[in-house]
Coordinates of N, CA and C in Angstrom, one line a residue:
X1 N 78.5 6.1 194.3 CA 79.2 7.2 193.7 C 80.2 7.7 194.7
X2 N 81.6 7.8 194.1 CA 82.6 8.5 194.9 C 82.9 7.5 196.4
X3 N 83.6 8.7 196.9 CA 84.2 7.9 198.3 C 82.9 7.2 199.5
X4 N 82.0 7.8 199.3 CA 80.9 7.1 200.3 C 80.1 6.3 199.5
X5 N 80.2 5.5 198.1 CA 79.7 4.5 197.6 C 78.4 4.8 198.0
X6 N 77.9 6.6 196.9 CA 76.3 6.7 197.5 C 75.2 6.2 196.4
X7 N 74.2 5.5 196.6 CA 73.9 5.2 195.6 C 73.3 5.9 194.8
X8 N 72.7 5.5 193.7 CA 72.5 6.9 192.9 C 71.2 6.6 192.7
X9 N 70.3 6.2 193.4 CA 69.0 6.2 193.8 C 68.4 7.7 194.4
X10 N 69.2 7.8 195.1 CA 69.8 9.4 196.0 C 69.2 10.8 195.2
X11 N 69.9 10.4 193.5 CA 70.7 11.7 193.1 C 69.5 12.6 192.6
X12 N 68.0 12.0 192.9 CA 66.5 12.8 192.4 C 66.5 13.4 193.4
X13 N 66.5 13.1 194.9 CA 66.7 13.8 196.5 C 67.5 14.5 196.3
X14 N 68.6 14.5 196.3 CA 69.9 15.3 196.8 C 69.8 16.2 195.4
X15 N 68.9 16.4 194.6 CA 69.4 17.0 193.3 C 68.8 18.6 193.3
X16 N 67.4 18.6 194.5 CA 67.1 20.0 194.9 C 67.9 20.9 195.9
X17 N 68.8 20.0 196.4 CA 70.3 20.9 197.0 C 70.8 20.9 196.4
X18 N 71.2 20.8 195.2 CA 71.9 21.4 194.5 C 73.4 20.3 193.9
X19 N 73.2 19.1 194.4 CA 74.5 18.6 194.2 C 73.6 17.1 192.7
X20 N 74.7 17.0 192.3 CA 74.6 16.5 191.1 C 75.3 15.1 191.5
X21 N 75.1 13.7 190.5 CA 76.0 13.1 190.3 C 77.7 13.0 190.1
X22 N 77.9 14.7 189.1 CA 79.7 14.6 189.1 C 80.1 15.5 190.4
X23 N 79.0 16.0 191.1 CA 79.6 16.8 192.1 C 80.1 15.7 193.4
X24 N 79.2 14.6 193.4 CA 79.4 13.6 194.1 C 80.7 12.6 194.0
X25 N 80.8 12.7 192.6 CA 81.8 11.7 191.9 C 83.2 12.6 191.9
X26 N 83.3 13.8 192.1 CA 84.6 14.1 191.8 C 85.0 15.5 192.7
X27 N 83.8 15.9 194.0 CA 84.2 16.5 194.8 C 84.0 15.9 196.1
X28 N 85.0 15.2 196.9 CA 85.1 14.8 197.9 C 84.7 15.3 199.3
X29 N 84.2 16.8 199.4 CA 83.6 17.3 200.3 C 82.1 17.1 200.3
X30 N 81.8 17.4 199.0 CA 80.4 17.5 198.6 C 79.9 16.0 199.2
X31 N 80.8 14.8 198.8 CA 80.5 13.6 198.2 C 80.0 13.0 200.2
X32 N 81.3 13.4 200.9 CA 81.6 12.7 202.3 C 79.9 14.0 203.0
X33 N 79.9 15.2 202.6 CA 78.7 15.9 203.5 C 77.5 15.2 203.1
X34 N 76.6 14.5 201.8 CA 75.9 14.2 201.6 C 75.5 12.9 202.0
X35 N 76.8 11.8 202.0 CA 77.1 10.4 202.8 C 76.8 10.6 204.1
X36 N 77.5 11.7 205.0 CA 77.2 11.6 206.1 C 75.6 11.8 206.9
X37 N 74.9 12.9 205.6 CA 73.6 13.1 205.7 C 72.8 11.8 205.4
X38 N 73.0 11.2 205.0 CA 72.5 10.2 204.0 C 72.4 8.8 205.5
X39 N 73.8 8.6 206.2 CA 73.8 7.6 207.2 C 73.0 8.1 208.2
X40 N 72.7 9.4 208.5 CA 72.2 10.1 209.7 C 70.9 9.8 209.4
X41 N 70.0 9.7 208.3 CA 69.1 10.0 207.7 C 68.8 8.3 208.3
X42 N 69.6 7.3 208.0 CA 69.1 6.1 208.0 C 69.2 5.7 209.3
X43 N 70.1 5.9 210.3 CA 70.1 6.0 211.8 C 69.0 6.4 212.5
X44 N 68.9 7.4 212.0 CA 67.3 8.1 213.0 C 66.5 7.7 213.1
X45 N 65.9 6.9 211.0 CA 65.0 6.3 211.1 C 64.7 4.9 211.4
X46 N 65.6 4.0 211.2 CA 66.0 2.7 212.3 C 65.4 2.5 213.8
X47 N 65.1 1.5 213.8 CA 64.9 0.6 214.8 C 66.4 0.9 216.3
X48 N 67.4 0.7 215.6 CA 68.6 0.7 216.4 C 69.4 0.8 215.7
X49 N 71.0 1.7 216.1 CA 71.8 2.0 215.6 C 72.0 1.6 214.3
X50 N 72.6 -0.5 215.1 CA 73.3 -0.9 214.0 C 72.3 -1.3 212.0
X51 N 71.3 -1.6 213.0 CA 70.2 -1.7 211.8 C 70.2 -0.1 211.0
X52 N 70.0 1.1 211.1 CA 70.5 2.2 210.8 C 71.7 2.2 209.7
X53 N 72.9 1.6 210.4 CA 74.0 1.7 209.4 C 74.2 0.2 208.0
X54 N 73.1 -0.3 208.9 CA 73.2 -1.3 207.4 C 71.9 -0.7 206.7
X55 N 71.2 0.0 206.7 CA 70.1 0.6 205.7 C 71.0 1.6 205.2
X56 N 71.9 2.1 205.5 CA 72.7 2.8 204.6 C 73.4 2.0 203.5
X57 N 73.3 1.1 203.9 CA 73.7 0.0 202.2 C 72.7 -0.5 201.7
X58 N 72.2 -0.9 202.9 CA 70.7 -1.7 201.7 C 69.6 -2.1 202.9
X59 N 68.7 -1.7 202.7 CA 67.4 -2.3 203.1 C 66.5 -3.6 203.4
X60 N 67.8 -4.7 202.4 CA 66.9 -5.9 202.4 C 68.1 -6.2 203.4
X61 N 66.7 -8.0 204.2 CA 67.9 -7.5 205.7 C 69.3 -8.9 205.1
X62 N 69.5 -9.5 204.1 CA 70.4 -10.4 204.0 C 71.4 -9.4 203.5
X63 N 71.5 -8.4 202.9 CA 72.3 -7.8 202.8 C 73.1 -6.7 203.7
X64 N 71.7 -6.1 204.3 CA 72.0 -5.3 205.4 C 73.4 -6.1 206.7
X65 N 72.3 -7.1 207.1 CA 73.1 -7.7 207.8 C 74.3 -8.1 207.5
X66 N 74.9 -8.8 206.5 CA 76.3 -9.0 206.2 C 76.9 -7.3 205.9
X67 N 76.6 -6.3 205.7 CA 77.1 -4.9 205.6 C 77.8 -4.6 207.2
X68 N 76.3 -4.8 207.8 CA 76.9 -4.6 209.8 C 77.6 -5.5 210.2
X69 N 77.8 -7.0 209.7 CA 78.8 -7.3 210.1 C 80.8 -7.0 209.6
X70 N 80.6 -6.3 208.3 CA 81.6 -6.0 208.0 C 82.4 -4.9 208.8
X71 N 81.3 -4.1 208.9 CA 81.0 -2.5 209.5 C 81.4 -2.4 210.7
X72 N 81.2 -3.6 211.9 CA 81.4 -4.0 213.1 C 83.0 -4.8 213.1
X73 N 83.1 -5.6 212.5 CA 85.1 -6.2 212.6 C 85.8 -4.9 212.5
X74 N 85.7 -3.8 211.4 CA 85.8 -3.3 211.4 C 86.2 -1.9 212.4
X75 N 85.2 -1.8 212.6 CA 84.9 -1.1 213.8 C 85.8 -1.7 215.2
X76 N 85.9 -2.6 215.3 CA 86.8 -3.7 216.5 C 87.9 -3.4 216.7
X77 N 88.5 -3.6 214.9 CA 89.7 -4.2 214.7 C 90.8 -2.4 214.8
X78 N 89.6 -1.5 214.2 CA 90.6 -0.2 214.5 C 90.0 0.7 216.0
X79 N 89.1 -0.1 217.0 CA 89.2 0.2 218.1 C 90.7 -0.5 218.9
X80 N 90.6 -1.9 218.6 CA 92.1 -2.6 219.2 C 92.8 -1.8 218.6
X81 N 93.0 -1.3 217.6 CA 94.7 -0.4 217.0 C 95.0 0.4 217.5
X82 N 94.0 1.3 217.6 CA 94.0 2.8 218.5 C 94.0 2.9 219.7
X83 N 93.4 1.8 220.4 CA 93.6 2.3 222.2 C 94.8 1.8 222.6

């Protein structure tokens, strides 16, 4: 849902704070604070970082892993642009 592609597995959790599916889908503050809570949430409880940010897409590890590798070029390619 929305800009952080959250899943809506989520939206029973996130629904006692008060944020909804269209709050997600069509307020971009709402949408990036709950994402951000959401990767932090899966970082902490990880093994290590990068395992962390592929449980923020998915759990199973064939997917996870091709996520962290996207996540990581990624990551490279706009550290080479910016320094």
């Amino acid at each position: 849902i929305g800009p952080m592609q959250i899943n809506s597995l989520w939206l029973k959790r996130i629904s006692s704070y008060g944020y909804t599916e269209s709050k997600l889908q069509y307020n971009p503050c709402d949408n990036v604070t709950v994402g951000t809570w959401i990767l932090s949430q899966q970082i902490a409880g990880a093994n290590n970082f990068w395992q962390g940010i592929g449980n923020y897409h998915s759990h199973s590890v064939r997917f996870n892993q091709n996520y962290v590798q996207q996540v990581h070029f990624k990551y490279l390619v706009l550290s080479r642009d910016l320094s």
